[in-house]
Amino acid sequence: MRRKILITGGSSGIGLALANRLSARHDVMVTGSRDRSKITEVFSPNLIYVQASQSDPKAAVKIIAEALLKAGWVKLDNVVLNAGTGFAVKNAIDDVERVRQTIDINSTATILLSRTLYPWLAKAEGTLTIVGSVAHKGQALFPVYAASKGALHGFVRALRSEWRGRVAVQILHPGPTKTDMHAKAGHDAGRLHSIFINPSSMAAMMEYAMSSKRSPLSLSFLKYYLGGSIMGKSL
Amino acid sequence: MRALVTGGSAGLGQALCARLLADGFHVTNLDRDLPDQASTAEYVRCDLSSRDAVDKALMTLTSSDGFDLVIFNAGISATGKFEEISTSSHARIIAVNAEAPISLCAGLMKAGKIDNGARVGFVSSLSHFTGYPGAASYAASKDALAVYAKAVRKVWQKQLGIKVTVVFPGPLKTDHAARHAPDGADAEKRMAPNDAAKLILRDIKRGKAHSMPGVAARIFAFLGQIAPKVMTFAMKKLIYSKLDKTVAD
Ligand SMILES: NC(=O)c1ccc[n+]([C@@H]2O[C@H](COP(=O)([O-])OP(=O)(O)OC[C@H]3O[C@@H](n4cnc5c(N)ncnc54)[C@H](OP(=O)(O)O)[C@@H]3O)[C@@H](O)[C@H]2O)c1
């Protein structure tokens, strides 16, 4: 079956790798805050791109809903809320403006999108996949980032229970992945970065996790070394 | 000794302020509303859903001496079916319950206004352990606080001697709880705010990582830790399936 799939944060990294992978067999719309011309990674010509900055969650929700209507998409089989940002800080003291930005982009926009996209998902009896992080339990290097992802963990736990039988809701917690995120976060992982998981392998693990509909799932080294990126059911 | 309590005008916050005053603290109460009862606490007006108001409050708070004890207690809720609660209500819950306390805390820390050796408490919710179908964005906001506290605790303790406590209160006999409980829920089983405040302050002063006032809270947290999925299912039966109304603060 050809699916209709929406992926936020699909202008780079994990989201784009997942979108490229799925675009061969499905219709995929991706979002990002940057202009289309600023996308530097491989971008499948089959993808539909929507520029929607989640720094203003309410505006982003409106732009995305309008884009769906404009494209004539009346249902969504899969929604992957993956857009995210984070900043490394010293002494676990975040900057107030960055607290707001991180919570807006990672938590509030994700929650508002879940709410607004409900009719599309319900119509397809679809799956809502939310991207957390292994940091969701708390990490001194990025306290607010961890908090924003912890929020998503509790959110999914409640919503998965509420929507059972209507829309599957799951949270996936990726482990360290080789994307621009670490450089953007102002965190130099040094030599460690080379052992991080490739975005394409992470995308494979995500696709299999999406088709399993299980939650919560941690997609980190353990799963990877156990063959998580080569074994699983595709969507 | 100087203490700051957010949401000190009613409920648990008011009880916390009263106890701190009795203990001899100079208390600052940051709240949107004036206190219900006359109090000698200093009052700073602040609507936590407004970033401008939070910035202004931060200016006021950082222009005087630092604090020895800070409790981020203020919170709002919205209960009902997730898709029937407006996006504005969901956004407000995250802003008031998660963004505002974290911003205030980070802002005070940046300005060096939480003194070395101080105590900081974040009032989260037992839903951190049990899940909370029927209040998904509330659960999200309270988990953000619990995780934030956990993220900063070790570093602040090591470098500044500041100890951070997460408070997980069970159902309290406050107006807030009464509004959001399903009709017919038994109010008598809830703890009086004054009793909860006593236990919470004891834990915060001792610098404990967690405070779970009351036996019921501890049992819920324990069950949630050993059987998280079963607990979320039980919460759905207990609360979500009985929701007869959508209520937003
Ligand atoms: N990389 C890791 O090690 C790792 C580990 C655990 C979890 N994660 C999570 O995985 C997700 C993807 O991260 P990634 O590693 O692929 O990082 P990335 O390459 O930096 O990609 C992040 C994506 O989110 C989008 N985004 C950021 N801010 C946005 C905003 N204000 N509005 C709209 N979109 C915005 C970006 O779009 P623009 O650049 O166009 O704004 C980009 O498409 C994030 O949620 C991240 O927290 C990553």
PDB file of N, CA, C and O and ligand atoms in Angstrom, chain A residues 8-15 31-34 41 49 52-55 82-85 105-106 131-134 145 149 173-182 184 196, ligand 1:
ATOM      1  N   THR A   8       8.365  15.876  10.077  1.00  0.00           N
ATOM      2  CA  THR A   8       8.887  17.216  10.390  1.00  0.00           C
ATOM      3  C   THR A   8      10.395  17.111  10.611  1.00  0.00           C
ATOM      4  O   THR A   8      10.916  16.068  10.962  1.00  0.00           O
ATOM      5  N   GLY A   9      11.081  18.221  10.404  1.00  0.00           N
ATOM      6  CA  GLY A   9      12.547  18.197  10.531  1.00  0.00           C
ATOM      7  C   GLY A   9      13.141  17.300   9.469  1.00  0.00           C
ATOM      8  O   GLY A   9      14.061  16.537   9.732  1.00  0.00           O
ATOM      9  N   GLY A  10      12.619  17.435   8.253  1.00  0.00           N
ATOM     10  CA  GLY A  10      13.084  16.592   7.159  1.00  0.00           C
ATOM     11  C   GLY A  10      14.009  17.335   6.211  1.00  0.00           C
ATOM     12  O   GLY A  10      14.183  16.929   5.063  1.00  0.00           O
ATOM     13  N   SER A  11      14.599  18.430   6.676  1.00  0.00           N
ATOM     14  CA  SER A  11      15.518  19.171   5.804  1.00  0.00           C
ATOM     15  C   SER A  11      16.963  18.767   6.027  1.00  0.00           C
ATOM     16  O   SER A  11      17.849  19.220   5.313  1.00  0.00           O
ATOM     17  N   SER A  12      17.203  17.924   7.028  1.00  0.00           N
ATOM     18  CA  SER A  12      18.559  17.411   7.230  1.00  0.00           C
ATOM     19  C   SER A  12      18.536  16.193   8.148  1.00  0.00           C
ATOM     20  O   SER A  12      17.483  15.828   8.691  1.00  0.00           O
ATOM     21  N   GLY A  13      19.699  15.588   8.327  1.00  0.00           N
ATOM     22  CA  GLY A  13      19.892  14.554   9.338  1.00  0.00           C
ATOM     23  C   GLY A  13      18.971  13.344   9.257  1.00  0.00           C
ATOM     24  O   GLY A  13      18.676  12.822   8.182  1.00  0.00           O
ATOM     25  N   ILE A  14      18.523  12.921  10.421  1.00  0.00           N
ATOM     26  CA  ILE A  14      17.727  11.699  10.548  1.00  0.00           C
ATOM     27  C   ILE A  14      16.408  11.806   9.778  1.00  0.00           C
ATOM     28  O   ILE A  14      16.013  10.887   9.062  1.00  0.00           O
ATOM     29  N   GLY A  15      15.741  12.949   9.915  1.00  0.00           N
ATOM     30  CA  GLY A  15      14.437  13.135   9.262  1.00  0.00           C
ATOM     31  C   GLY A  15      14.558  13.025   7.757  1.00  0.00           C
ATOM     32  O   GLY A  15      13.733  12.374   7.098  1.00  0.00           O
ATOM     33  N   THR A  31       9.100  18.812   6.379  1.00  0.00           N
ATOM     34  CA  THR A  31       9.153  20.216   6.775  1.00  0.00           C
ATOM     35  C   THR A  31      10.522  20.538   7.372  1.00  0.00           C
ATOM     36  O   THR A  31      11.261  19.650   7.783  1.00  0.00           O
ATOM     37  N   GLY A  32      10.808  21.820   7.419  1.00  0.00           N
ATOM     38  CA  GLY A  32      12.038  22.307   8.054  1.00  0.00           C
ATOM     39  C   GLY A  32      11.901  23.804   8.203  1.00  0.00           C
ATOM     40  O   GLY A  32      10.967  24.392   7.650  1.00  0.00           O
ATOM     41  N   SER A  33      12.815  24.418   8.927  1.00  0.00           N
ATOM     42  CA  SER A  33      12.664  25.872   9.094  1.00  0.00           C
ATOM     43  C   SER A  33      13.409  26.621   7.998  1.00  0.00           C
ATOM     44  O   SER A  33      13.145  27.775   7.729  1.00  0.00           O
ATOM     45  N   ARG A  34      14.369  25.965   7.366  1.00  0.00           N
ATOM     46  CA  ARG A  34      15.170  26.671   6.369  1.00  0.00           C
ATOM     47  C   ARG A  34      14.460  26.737   5.010  1.00  0.00           C
ATOM     48  O   ARG A  34      13.510  25.991   4.751  1.00  0.00           O
ATOM     49  N   GLU A  41      21.973  18.401   1.945  1.00  0.00           N
ATOM     50  CA  GLU A  41      22.118  16.947   1.830  1.00  0.00           C
ATOM     51  C   GLU A  41      21.277  16.434   0.661  1.00  0.00           C
ATOM     52  O   GLU A  41      20.436  17.152   0.118  1.00  0.00           O
ATOM     53  N   TYR A  49       8.372  19.619  -0.096  1.00  0.00           N
ATOM     54  CA  TYR A  49       8.979  20.367   1.011  1.00  0.00           C
ATOM     55  C   TYR A  49       8.085  21.522   1.446  1.00  0.00           C
ATOM     56  O   TYR A  49       7.548  22.263   0.619  1.00  0.00           O
ATOM     57  N   ALA A  52       8.347  25.523   7.451  1.00  0.00           N
ATOM     58  CA  ALA A  52       7.505  25.861   8.604  1.00  0.00           C
ATOM     59  C   ALA A  52       8.371  25.896   9.849  1.00  0.00           C
ATOM     60  O   ALA A  52       8.745  24.855  10.378  1.00  0.00           O
ATOM     61  N   SER A  53       8.674  27.092  10.324  1.00  0.00           N
ATOM     62  CA  SER A  53       9.532  27.190  11.505  1.00  0.00           C
ATOM     63  C   SER A  53       8.742  26.905  12.773  1.00  0.00           C
ATOM     64  O   SER A  53       7.733  27.558  13.051  1.00  0.00           O
ATOM     65  N   GLN A  54       9.203  25.959  13.544  1.00  0.00           N
ATOM     66  CA  GLN A  54       8.523  25.603  14.784  1.00  0.00           C
ATOM     67  C   GLN A  54       8.914  26.516  15.953  1.00  0.00           C
ATOM     68  O   GLN A  54       8.443  26.312  17.065  1.00  0.00           O
ATOM     69  N   SER A  55       9.736  27.530  15.674  1.00  0.00           N
ATOM     70  CA  SER A  55      10.027  28.517  16.722  1.00  0.00           C
ATOM     71  C   SER A  55       8.749  29.252  17.086  1.00  0.00           C
ATOM     72  O   SER A  55       8.639  29.832  18.158  1.00  0.00           O
ATOM     73  N   ASN A  82       9.722  14.845  14.202  1.00  0.00           N
ATOM     74  CA  ASN A  82      11.144  14.623  14.399  1.00  0.00           C
ATOM     75  C   ASN A  82      11.937  15.919  14.561  1.00  0.00           C
ATOM     76  O   ASN A  82      13.040  15.898  15.094  1.00  0.00           O
ATOM     77  N   ALA A  83      11.364  17.053  14.139  1.00  0.00           N
ATOM     78  CA  ALA A  83      12.127  18.311  14.219  1.00  0.00           C
ATOM     79  C   ALA A  83      12.594  18.534  15.647  1.00  0.00           C
ATOM     80  O   ALA A  83      11.838  18.335  16.596  1.00  0.00           O
ATOM     81  N   GLY A  84      13.835  18.933  15.788  1.00  0.00           N
ATOM     82  CA  GLY A  84      14.328  19.157  17.143  1.00  0.00           C
ATOM     83  C   GLY A  84      15.618  19.932  17.148  1.00  0.00           C
ATOM     84  O   GLY A  84      16.341  19.991  16.156  1.00  0.00           O
ATOM     85  N   THR A  85      15.882  20.543  18.299  1.00  0.00           N
ATOM     86  CA  THR A  85      17.085  21.327  18.447  1.00  0.00           C
ATOM     87  C   THR A  85      17.570  21.216  19.895  1.00  0.00           C
ATOM     88  O   THR A  85      16.811  20.804  20.767  1.00  0.00           O
ATOM     89  N   ILE A 105      10.200  24.478  20.056  1.00  0.00           N
ATOM     90  CA  ILE A 105      10.451  23.644  18.876  1.00  0.00           C
ATOM     91  C   ILE A 105      10.231  22.165  19.195  1.00  0.00           C
ATOM     92  O   ILE A 105       9.551  21.452  18.448  1.00  0.00           O
ATOM     93  N   ASN A 106      10.799  21.701  20.304  1.00  0.00           N
ATOM     94  CA  ASN A 106      10.767  20.268  20.592  1.00  0.00           C
ATOM     95  C   ASN A 106       9.451  19.809  21.222  1.00  0.00           C
ATOM     96  O   ASN A 106       8.943  18.744  20.861  1.00  0.00           O
ATOM     97  N   VAL A 131       9.754  11.605  17.920  1.00  0.00           N
ATOM     98  CA  VAL A 131      11.176  11.335  18.111  1.00  0.00           C
ATOM     99  C   VAL A 131      11.658  11.991  19.406  1.00  0.00           C
ATOM    100  O   VAL A 131      11.599  13.216  19.559  1.00  0.00           O
ATOM    101  N   GLY A 132      12.068  11.160  20.321  1.00  0.00           N
ATOM    102  CA  GLY A 132      12.613  11.641  21.594  1.00  0.00           C
ATOM    103  C   GLY A 132      14.122  11.637  21.518  1.00  0.00           C
ATOM    104  O   GLY A 132      14.717  12.070  20.528  1.00  0.00           O
ATOM    105  N   SER A 133      14.746  11.114  22.546  1.00  0.00           N
ATOM    106  CA  SER A 133      16.203  10.971  22.569  1.00  0.00           C
ATOM    107  C   SER A 133      16.549  10.099  23.760  1.00  0.00           C
ATOM    108  O   SER A 133      15.815  10.078  24.754  1.00  0.00           O
ATOM    109  N   VAL A 134      17.693   9.415  23.670  1.00  0.00           N
ATOM    110  CA  VAL A 134      18.126   8.655  24.849  1.00  0.00           C
ATOM    111  C   VAL A 134      18.411   9.600  26.021  1.00  0.00           C
ATOM    112  O   VAL A 134      18.509   9.161  27.157  1.00  0.00           O
ATOM    113  N   TYR A 145      17.213  20.497  26.807  1.00  0.00           N
ATOM    114  CA  TYR A 145      16.971  19.540  25.732  1.00  0.00           C
ATOM    115  C   TYR A 145      16.409  18.251  26.334  1.00  0.00           C
ATOM    116  O   TYR A 145      15.397  17.721  25.874  1.00  0.00           O
ATOM    117  N   LYS A 149      12.604  16.571  25.805  1.00  0.00           N
ATOM    118  CA  LYS A 149      12.387  15.206  25.326  1.00  0.00           C
ATOM    119  C   LYS A 149      11.696  14.359  26.401  1.00  0.00           C
ATOM    120  O   LYS A 149      10.909  13.465  26.088  1.00  0.00           O
ATOM    121  N   HIS A 173      13.420   6.663  20.852  1.00  0.00           N
ATOM    122  CA  HIS A 173      14.533   7.415  21.433  1.00  0.00           C
ATOM    123  C   HIS A 173      15.834   7.039  20.727  1.00  0.00           C
ATOM    124  O   HIS A 173      16.454   6.027  21.060  1.00  0.00           O
ATOM    125  N   PRO A 174      16.244   7.847  19.726  1.00  0.00           N
ATOM    126  CA  PRO A 174      17.501   7.531  19.034  1.00  0.00           C
ATOM    127  C   PRO A 174      18.705   7.738  19.957  1.00  0.00           C
ATOM    128  O   PRO A 174      18.684   8.603  20.840  1.00  0.00           O
ATOM    129  N   GLY A 175      19.723   6.952  19.710  1.00  0.00           N
ATOM    130  CA  GLY A 175      20.999   7.174  20.368  1.00  0.00           C
ATOM    131  C   GLY A 175      21.823   8.118  19.502  1.00  0.00           C
ATOM    132  O   GLY A 175      21.343   8.615  18.488  1.00  0.00           O
ATOM    133  N   PRO A 176      23.071   8.390  19.900  1.00  0.00           N
ATOM    134  CA  PRO A 176      23.918   9.333  19.163  1.00  0.00           C
ATOM    135  C   PRO A 176      24.031   8.983  17.675  1.00  0.00           C
ATOM    136  O   PRO A 176      24.409   7.868  17.329  1.00  0.00           O
ATOM    137  N   THR A 177      23.682   9.940  16.821  1.00  0.00           N
ATOM    138  CA  THR A 177      23.648   9.724  15.378  1.00  0.00           C
ATOM    139  C   THR A 177      24.500  10.789  14.698  1.00  0.00           C
ATOM    140  O   THR A 177      24.538  11.939  15.157  1.00  0.00           O
ATOM    141  N   LYS A 178      25.152  10.397  13.625  1.00  0.00           N
ATOM    142  CA  LYS A 178      26.090  11.286  12.923  1.00  0.00           C
ATOM    143  C   LYS A 178      25.362  12.326  12.083  1.00  0.00           C
ATOM    144  O   LYS A 178      25.251  12.176  10.869  1.00  0.00           O
ATOM    145  N   THR A 179      24.830  13.347  12.705  1.00  0.00           N
ATOM    146  CA  THR A 179      24.169  14.426  11.963  1.00  0.00           C
ATOM    147  C   THR A 179      24.818  15.739  12.370  1.00  0.00           C
ATOM    148  O   THR A 179      25.701  15.776  13.224  1.00  0.00           O
ATOM    149  N   ASP A 180      24.305  16.837  11.786  1.00  0.00           N
ATOM    150  CA  ASP A 180      24.847  18.172  12.113  1.00  0.00           C
ATOM    151  C   ASP A 180      24.429  18.640  13.495  1.00  0.00           C
ATOM    152  O   ASP A 180      24.886  19.665  13.985  1.00  0.00           O
ATOM    153  N   MET A 181      23.502  17.883  14.110  1.00  0.00           N
ATOM    154  CA  MET A 181      22.933  18.346  15.353  1.00  0.00           C
ATOM    155  C   MET A 181      24.000  18.687  16.402  1.00  0.00           C
ATOM    156  O   MET A 181      23.886  19.707  17.085  1.00  0.00           O
ATOM    157  N   HIS A 182      25.013  17.852  16.522  1.00  0.00           N
ATOM    158  CA  HIS A 182      26.003  18.057  17.581  1.00  0.00           C
ATOM    159  C   HIS A 182      26.812  19.332  17.361  1.00  0.00           C
ATOM    160  O   HIS A 182      27.071  20.083  18.305  1.00  0.00           O
ATOM    161  N   LYS A 184      25.733  21.931  15.617  1.00  0.00           N
ATOM    162  CA  LYS A 184      24.799  23.044  15.830  1.00  0.00           C
ATOM    163  C   LYS A 184      24.580  23.285  17.316  1.00  0.00           C
ATOM    164  O   LYS A 184      24.338  24.415  17.748  1.00  0.00           O
ATOM    165  N   PHE A 196      29.350   7.225  16.180  1.00  0.00           N
ATOM    166  CA  PHE A 196      27.903   7.486  16.156  1.00  0.00           C
ATOM    167  C   PHE A 196      27.266   6.716  14.997  1.00  0.00           C
ATOM    168  O   PHE A 196      27.917   6.395  14.002  1.00  0.00           O
TER     169      PHE A 196
HETATM  170  N1  LIG C   1      21.719  13.202  16.214  1.00  0.00           N
HETATM  171  C1  LIG C   1      21.578  12.617  17.370  1.00  0.00           C
HETATM  172  O1  LIG C   1      22.553  12.129  17.944  1.00  0.00           O
HETATM  173  C2  LIG C   1      20.226  12.499  18.009  1.00  0.00           C
HETATM  174  C3  LIG C   1      20.085  11.687  19.154  1.00  0.00           C
HETATM  175  C4  LIG C   1      18.848  11.576  19.759  1.00  0.00           C
HETATM  176  C5  LIG C   1      17.763  12.255  19.238  1.00  0.00           C
HETATM  177  N2  LIG C   1      17.908  13.038  18.132  1.00  0.00           N
HETATM  178  C6  LIG C   1      16.724  13.731  17.637  1.00  0.00           C
HETATM  179  O2  LIG C   1      16.506  13.414  16.289  1.00  0.00           O
HETATM  180  C7  LIG C   1      15.816  14.486  15.649  1.00  0.00           C
HETATM  181  C8  LIG C   1      16.539  14.847  14.372  1.00  0.00           C
HETATM  182  O3  LIG C   1      17.821  15.327  14.703  1.00  0.00           O
HETATM  183  P1  LIG C   1      19.072  15.232  13.729  1.00  0.00           P
HETATM  184  O4  LIG C   1      20.147  14.561  14.452  1.00  0.00           O
HETATM  185  O5  LIG C   1      18.647  14.720  12.424  1.00  0.00           O
HETATM  186  O6  LIG C   1      19.509  16.765  13.662  1.00  0.00           O
HETATM  187  P2  LIG C   1      19.564  17.801  12.444  1.00  0.00           P
HETATM  188  O7  LIG C   1      20.336  17.250  11.322  1.00  0.00           O
HETATM  189  O8  LIG C   1      20.015  19.047  13.086  1.00  0.00           O
HETATM  190  O9  LIG C   1      18.045  17.917  11.978  1.00  0.00           O
HETATM  191  C9  LIG C   1      17.092  18.584  12.749  1.00  0.00           C
HETATM  192  C10 LIG C   1      15.878  18.821  11.903  1.00  0.00           C
HETATM  193  O10 LIG C   1      14.938  19.547  12.725  1.00  0.00           O
HETATM  194  C11 LIG C   1      14.594  20.727  12.054  1.00  0.00           C
HETATM  195  N3  LIG C   1      14.397  21.876  12.919  1.00  0.00           N
HETATM  196  C12 LIG C   1      15.251  22.394  13.824  1.00  0.00           C
HETATM  197  N4  LIG C   1      14.758  23.535  14.324  1.00  0.00           N
HETATM  198  C13 LIG C   1      13.589  23.746  13.696  1.00  0.00           C
HETATM  199  C14 LIG C   1      12.617  24.761  13.759  1.00  0.00           C
HETATM  200  N5  LIG C   1      12.760  25.838  14.534  1.00  0.00           N
HETATM  201  N6  LIG C   1      11.525  24.655  12.981  1.00  0.00           N
HETATM  202  C15 LIG C   1      11.374  23.600  12.164  1.00  0.00           C
HETATM  203  N7  LIG C   1      12.252  22.631  12.050  1.00  0.00           N
HETATM  204  C16 LIG C   1      13.354  22.702  12.802  1.00  0.00           C
HETATM  205  C17 LIG C   1      15.761  21.028  11.147  1.00  0.00           C
HETATM  206  O11 LIG C   1      15.324  21.841  10.091  1.00  0.00           O
HETATM  207  P3  LIG C   1      16.103  23.232   9.752  1.00  0.00           P
HETATM  208  O12 LIG C   1      17.559  22.947   9.906  1.00  0.00           O
HETATM  209  O13 LIG C   1      15.656  23.512   8.361  1.00  0.00           O
HETATM  210  O14 LIG C   1      15.612  24.180  10.759  1.00  0.00           O
HETATM  211  C18 LIG C   1      16.183  19.659  10.680  1.00  0.00           C
HETATM  212  O15 LIG C   1      15.425  19.235   9.591  1.00  0.00           O
HETATM  213  C19 LIG C   1      15.763  15.617  16.659  1.00  0.00           C
HETATM  214  O16 LIG C   1      14.504  15.627  17.278  1.00  0.00           O
HETATM  215  C20 LIG C   1      16.826  15.232  17.655  1.00  0.00           C
HETATM  216  O17 LIG C   1      16.555  15.769  18.914  1.00  0.00           O
HETATM  217  C21 LIG C   1      19.123  13.176  17.512  1.00  0.00           C
END
